[in-house]
mmCIF file of C-alpha atoms in Angstrom:
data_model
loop_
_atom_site.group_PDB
_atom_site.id
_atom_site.type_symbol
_atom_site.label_atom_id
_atom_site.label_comp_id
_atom_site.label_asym_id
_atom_site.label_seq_id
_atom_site.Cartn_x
_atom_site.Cartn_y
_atom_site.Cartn_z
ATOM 1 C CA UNK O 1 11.688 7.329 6.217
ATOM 2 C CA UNK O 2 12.006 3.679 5.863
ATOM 3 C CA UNK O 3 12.236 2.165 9.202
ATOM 4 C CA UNK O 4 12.818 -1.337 7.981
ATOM 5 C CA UNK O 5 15.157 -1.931 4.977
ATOM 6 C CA UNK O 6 15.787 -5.007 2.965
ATOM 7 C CA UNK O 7 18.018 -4.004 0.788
ATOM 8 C CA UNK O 8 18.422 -7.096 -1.475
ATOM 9 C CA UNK O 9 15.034 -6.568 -4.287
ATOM 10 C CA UNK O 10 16.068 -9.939 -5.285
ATOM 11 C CA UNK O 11 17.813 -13.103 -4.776
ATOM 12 C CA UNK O 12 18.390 -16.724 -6.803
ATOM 13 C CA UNK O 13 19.209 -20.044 -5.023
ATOM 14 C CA UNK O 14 20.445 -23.370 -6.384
ATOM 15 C CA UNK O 15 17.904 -25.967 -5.135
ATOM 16 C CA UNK O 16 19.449 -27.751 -1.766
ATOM 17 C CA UNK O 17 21.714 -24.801 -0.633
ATOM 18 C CA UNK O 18 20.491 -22.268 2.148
ATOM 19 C CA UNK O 19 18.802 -19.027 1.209
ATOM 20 C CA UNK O 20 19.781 -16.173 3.459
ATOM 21 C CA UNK O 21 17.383 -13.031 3.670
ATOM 22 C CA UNK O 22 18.298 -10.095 5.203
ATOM 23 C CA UNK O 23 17.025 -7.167 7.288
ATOM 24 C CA UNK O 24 17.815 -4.106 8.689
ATOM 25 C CA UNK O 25 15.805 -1.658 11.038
ATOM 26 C CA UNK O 26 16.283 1.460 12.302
ATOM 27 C CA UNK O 27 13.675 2.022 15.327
ATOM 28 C CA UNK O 28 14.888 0.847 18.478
ATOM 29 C CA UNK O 29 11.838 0.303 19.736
ATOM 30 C CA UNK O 30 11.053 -2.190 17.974
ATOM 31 C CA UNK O 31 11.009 -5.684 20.019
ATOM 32 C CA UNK O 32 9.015 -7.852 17.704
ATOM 33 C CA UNK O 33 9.763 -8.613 14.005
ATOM 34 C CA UNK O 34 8.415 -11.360 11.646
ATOM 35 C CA UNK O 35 8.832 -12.810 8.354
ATOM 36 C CA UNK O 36 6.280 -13.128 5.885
ATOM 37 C CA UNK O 37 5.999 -14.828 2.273
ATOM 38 C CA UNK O 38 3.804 -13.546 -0.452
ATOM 39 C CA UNK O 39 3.004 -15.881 -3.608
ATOM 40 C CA UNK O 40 1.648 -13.211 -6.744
ATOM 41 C CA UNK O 41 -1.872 -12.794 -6.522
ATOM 42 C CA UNK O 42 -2.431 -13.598 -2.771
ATOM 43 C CA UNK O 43 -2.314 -12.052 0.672
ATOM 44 C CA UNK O 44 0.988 -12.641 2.679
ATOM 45 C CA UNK O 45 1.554 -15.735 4.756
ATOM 46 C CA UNK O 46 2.857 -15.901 8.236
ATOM 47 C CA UNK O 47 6.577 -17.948 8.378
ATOM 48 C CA UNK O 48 7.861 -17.053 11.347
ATOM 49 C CA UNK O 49 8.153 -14.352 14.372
ATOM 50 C CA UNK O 50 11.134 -13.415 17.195
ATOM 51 C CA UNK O 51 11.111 -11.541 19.905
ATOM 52 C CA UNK O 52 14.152 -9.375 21.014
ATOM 53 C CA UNK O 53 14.574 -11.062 24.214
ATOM 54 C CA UNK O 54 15.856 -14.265 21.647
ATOM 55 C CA UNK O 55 18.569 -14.078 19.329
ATOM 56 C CA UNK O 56 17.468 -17.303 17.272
ATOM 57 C CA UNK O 57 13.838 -19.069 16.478
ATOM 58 C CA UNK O 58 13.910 -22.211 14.862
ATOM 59 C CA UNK O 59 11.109 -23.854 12.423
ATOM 60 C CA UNK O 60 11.865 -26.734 10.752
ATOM 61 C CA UNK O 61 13.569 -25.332 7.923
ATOM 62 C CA UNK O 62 13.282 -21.951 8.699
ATOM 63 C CA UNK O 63 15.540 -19.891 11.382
ATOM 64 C CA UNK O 64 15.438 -16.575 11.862
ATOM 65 C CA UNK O 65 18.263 -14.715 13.887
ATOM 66 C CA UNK O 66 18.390 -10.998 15.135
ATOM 67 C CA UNK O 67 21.517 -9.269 16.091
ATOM 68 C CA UNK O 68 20.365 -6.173 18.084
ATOM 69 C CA UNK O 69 23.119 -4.466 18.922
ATOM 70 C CA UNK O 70 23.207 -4.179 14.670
ATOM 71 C CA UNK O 71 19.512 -3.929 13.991
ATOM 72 C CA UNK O 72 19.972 -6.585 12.158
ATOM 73 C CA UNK O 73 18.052 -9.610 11.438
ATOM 74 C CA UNK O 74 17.884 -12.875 8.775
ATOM 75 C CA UNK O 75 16.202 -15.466 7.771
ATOM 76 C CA UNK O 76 17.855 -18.759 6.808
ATOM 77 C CA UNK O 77 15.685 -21.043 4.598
ATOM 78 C CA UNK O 78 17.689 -24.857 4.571
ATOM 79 C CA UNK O 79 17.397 -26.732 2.349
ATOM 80 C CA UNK O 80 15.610 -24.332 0.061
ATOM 81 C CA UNK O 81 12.964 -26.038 -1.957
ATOM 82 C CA UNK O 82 11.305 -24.546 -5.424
ATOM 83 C CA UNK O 83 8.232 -24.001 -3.376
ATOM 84 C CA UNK O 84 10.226 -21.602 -1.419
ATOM 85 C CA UNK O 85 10.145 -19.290 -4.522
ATOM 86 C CA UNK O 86 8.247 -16.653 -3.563
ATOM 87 C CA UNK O 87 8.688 -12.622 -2.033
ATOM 88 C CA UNK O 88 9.599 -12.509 1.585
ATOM 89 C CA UNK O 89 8.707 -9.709 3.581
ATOM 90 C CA UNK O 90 10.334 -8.474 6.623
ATOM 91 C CA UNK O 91 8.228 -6.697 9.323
ATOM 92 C CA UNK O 92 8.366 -5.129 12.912
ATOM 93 C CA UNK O 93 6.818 -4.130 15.585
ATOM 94 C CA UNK O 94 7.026 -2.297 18.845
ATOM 95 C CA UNK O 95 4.705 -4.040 20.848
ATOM 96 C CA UNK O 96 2.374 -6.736 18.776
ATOM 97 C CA UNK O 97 0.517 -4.430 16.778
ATOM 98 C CA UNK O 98 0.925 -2.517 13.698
ATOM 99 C CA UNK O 99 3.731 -3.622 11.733
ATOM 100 C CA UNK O 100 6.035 -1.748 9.702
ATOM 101 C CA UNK O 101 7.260 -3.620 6.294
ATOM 102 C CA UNK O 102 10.380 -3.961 4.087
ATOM 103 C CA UNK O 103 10.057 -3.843 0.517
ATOM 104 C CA UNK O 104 10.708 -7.423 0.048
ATOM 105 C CA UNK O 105 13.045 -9.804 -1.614
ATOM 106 C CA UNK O 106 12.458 -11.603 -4.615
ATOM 107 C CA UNK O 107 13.534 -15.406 -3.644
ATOM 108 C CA UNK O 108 13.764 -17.786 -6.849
ATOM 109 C CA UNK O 109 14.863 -21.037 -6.415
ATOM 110 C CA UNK O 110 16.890 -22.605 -9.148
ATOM 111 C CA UNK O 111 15.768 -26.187 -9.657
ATOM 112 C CA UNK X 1 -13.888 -20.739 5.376
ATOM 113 C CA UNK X 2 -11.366 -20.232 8.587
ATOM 114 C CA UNK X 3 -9.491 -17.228 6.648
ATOM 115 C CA UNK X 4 -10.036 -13.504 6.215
ATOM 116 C CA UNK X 5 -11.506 -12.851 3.237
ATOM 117 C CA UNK X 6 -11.609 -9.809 1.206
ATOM 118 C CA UNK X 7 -14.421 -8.941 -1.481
ATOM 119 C CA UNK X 8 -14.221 -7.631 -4.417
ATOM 120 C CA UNK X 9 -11.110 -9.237 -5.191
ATOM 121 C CA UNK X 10 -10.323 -6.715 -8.227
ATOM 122 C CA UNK X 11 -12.340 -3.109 -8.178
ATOM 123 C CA UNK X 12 -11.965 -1.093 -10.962
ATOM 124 C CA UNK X 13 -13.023 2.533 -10.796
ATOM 125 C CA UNK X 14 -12.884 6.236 -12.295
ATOM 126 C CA UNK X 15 -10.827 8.964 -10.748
ATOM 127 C CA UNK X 16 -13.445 10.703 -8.486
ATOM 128 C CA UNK X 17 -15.750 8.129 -8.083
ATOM 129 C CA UNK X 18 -15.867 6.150 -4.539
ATOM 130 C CA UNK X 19 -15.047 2.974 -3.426
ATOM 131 C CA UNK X 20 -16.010 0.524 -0.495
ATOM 132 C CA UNK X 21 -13.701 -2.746 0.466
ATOM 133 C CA UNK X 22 -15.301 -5.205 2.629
ATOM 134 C CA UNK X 23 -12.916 -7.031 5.026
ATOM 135 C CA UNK X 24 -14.448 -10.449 7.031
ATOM 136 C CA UNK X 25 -11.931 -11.548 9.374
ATOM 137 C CA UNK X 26 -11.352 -14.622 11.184
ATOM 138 C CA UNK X 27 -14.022 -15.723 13.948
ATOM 139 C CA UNK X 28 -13.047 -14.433 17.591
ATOM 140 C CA UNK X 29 -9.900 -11.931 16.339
ATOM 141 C CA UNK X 30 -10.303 -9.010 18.527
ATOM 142 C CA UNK X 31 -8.009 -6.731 16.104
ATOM 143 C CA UNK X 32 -8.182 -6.091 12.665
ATOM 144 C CA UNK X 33 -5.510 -4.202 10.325
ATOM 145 C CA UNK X 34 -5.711 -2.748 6.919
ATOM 146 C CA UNK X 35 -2.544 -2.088 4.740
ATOM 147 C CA UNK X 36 -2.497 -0.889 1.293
ATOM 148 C CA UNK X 37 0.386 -2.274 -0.750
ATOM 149 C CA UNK X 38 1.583 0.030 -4.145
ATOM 150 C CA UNK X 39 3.385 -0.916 -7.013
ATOM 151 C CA UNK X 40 7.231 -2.351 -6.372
ATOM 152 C CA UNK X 41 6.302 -0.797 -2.686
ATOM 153 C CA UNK X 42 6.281 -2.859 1.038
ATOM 154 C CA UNK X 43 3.053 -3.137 2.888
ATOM 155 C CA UNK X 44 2.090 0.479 4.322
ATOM 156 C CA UNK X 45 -0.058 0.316 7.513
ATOM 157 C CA UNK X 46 -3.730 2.307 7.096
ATOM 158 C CA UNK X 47 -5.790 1.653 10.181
ATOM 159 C CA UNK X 48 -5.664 -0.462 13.556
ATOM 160 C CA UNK X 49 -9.238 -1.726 14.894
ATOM 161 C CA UNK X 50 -8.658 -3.261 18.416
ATOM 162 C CA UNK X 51 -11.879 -4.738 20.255
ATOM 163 C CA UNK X 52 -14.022 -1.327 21.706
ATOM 164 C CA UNK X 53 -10.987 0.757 21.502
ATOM 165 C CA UNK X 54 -10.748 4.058 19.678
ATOM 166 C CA UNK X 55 -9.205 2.894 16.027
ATOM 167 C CA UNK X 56 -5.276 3.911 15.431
ATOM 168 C CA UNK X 57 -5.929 6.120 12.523
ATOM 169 C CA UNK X 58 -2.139 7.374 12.428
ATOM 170 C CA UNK X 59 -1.642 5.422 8.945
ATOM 171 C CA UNK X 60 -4.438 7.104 6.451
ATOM 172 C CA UNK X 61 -2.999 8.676 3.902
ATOM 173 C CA UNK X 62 -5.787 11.788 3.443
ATOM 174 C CA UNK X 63 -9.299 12.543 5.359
ATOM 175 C CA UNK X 64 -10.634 10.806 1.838
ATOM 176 C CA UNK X 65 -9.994 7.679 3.495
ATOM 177 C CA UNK X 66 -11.911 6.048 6.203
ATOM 178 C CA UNK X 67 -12.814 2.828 7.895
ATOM 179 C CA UNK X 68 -15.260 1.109 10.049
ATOM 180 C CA UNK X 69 -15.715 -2.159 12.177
ATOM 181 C CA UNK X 70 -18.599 -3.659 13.167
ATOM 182 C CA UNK X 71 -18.148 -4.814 16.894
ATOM 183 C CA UNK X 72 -15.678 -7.272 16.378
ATOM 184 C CA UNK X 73 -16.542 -8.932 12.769
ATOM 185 C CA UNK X 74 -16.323 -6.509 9.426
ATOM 186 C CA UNK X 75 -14.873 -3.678 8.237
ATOM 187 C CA UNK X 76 -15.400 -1.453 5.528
ATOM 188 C CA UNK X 77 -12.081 0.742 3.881
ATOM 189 C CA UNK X 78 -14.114 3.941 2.112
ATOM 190 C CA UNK X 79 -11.773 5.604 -0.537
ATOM 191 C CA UNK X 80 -13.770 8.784 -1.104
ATOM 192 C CA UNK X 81 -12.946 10.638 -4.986
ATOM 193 C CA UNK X 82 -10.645 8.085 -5.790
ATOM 194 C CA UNK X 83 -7.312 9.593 -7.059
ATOM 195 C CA UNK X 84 -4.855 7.449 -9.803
ATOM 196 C CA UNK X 85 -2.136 7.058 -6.698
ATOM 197 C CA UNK X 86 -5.132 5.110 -4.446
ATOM 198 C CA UNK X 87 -4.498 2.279 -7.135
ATOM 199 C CA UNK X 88 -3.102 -0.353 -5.042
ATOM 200 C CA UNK X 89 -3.648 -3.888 -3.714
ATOM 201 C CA UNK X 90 -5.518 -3.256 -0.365
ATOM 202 C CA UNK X 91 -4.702 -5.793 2.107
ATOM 203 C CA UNK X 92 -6.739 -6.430 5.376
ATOM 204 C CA UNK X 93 -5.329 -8.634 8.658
ATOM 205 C CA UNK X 94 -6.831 -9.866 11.769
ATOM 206 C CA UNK X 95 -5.343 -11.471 14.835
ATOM 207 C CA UNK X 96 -5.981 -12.430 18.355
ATOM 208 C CA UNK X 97 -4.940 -9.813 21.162
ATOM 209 C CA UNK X 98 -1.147 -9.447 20.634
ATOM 210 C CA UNK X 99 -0.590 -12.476 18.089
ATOM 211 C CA UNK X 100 0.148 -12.920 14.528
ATOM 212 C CA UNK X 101 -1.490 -11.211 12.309
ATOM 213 C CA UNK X 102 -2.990 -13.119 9.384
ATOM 214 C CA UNK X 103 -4.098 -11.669 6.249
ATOM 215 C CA UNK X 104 -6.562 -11.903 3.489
ATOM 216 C CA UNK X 105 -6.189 -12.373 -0.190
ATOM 217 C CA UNK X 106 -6.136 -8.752 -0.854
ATOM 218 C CA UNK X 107 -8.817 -6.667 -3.125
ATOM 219 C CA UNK X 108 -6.712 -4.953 -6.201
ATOM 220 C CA UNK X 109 -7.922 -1.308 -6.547
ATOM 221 C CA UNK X 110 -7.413 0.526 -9.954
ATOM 222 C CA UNK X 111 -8.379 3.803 -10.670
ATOM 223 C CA UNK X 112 -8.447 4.853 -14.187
#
């Protein structure tokens, strides 16, 4: 039962546009999710976190918005930068504790 | 270093044979998490180590796995008779109390 779905294995990106990641989740009780990126060959970095009492979080070039009412959330990259290539991970949790992970999405930015 | 490191970084082993992962988290994080990530697969939750509390367990896959912390500094991930499906990057996190969790590098398990 996969509680938290990203449905897109992979995705390519001219350099300069916006990347848009998305994921879905099942589990209502989840109330906080974050986004992680993963480079091959090391452990997966933090990028950013919401909470379900927001509907937007904004990091420099990163935003990520969640739509509740859809179990829905995404992250935005802008501009997206060839450093950017990388897998992106989508995880939740219902209190700050164990998370529960997508599969990924392969991001490649197109130079 | 300031990270959480993971040693070995690559174990290879024999089916039956058993393995121990070390896991050195970051000074001060009260909680620690192992994960095991498979092939093509998302990160799968193991084990939850928070300060003195009893360990959240829930995520072990058989009784052939188990894990320890020592007060609130390493852990050890025991794989007893190592089957072909434990091969797997095993991943281990810590955080402060009810913060982001930050991971290691990952030690790369393959049983032959």
């Amino acid at each position: 039962d996969q509680q938290v779905k990203q449905n897109s294995p992979s995705l390519s990106v001219q350099e300069g546009r916006i990347s848009i990641l998305n994921c879905d989740y099942t589990n209502s009780m989840f109330d906080y999710f974050l986004w992680y990126k993963k480079y091959p060959a090391e452990g997966p970095t933090f990028l950013i976190s919401i909470s379900s009492i927001k509907d937007k979080n904004e990091d420099g070039r990163f935003t990520v918005f969640l739509n509740k009412s859809a179990k829905h959330l995404s992250l935005h990259i802008v501009p997206s930068q060839p450093g950017d290539s990388a897998v992106y991970f989508c995880a939740a949790s219902p209190k700050l504790g164990k998370l529960t992970f997508g599969t990924g999405t392969r991001l490649t930015i197109i130079p | 270093g300031a990270g959480v490191s993971q040693s070995p970084s690559n174990k290879v082993t024999e089916k039956g044979k058993d393995v121990e992962l070390r896991c050195d988290p970051i000074s001060g994080h009260t909680a620690l998490y192992w994960y095991r990530q498979r092939l093509g697969q998302g990160l799968e939750f193991l084990i939850y180590f928070q300060g003195n509390s009893a360990p959240d367990k829930s995520g072990l896959p058989s009784d052939r796995f188990s894990a320890e912390r020592t007060g609130e500094s390493v852990s050890t991930l025991t794989i007893q008779r190592t089957q072909q499906e434990d091969s797997a990057v095993y991943l281990c996190a810590s955080s402060s109390t009810l913060e982001t969790q930050y991971f290691g590098p990952g030690t790369r398990l393959l049983v032959l």
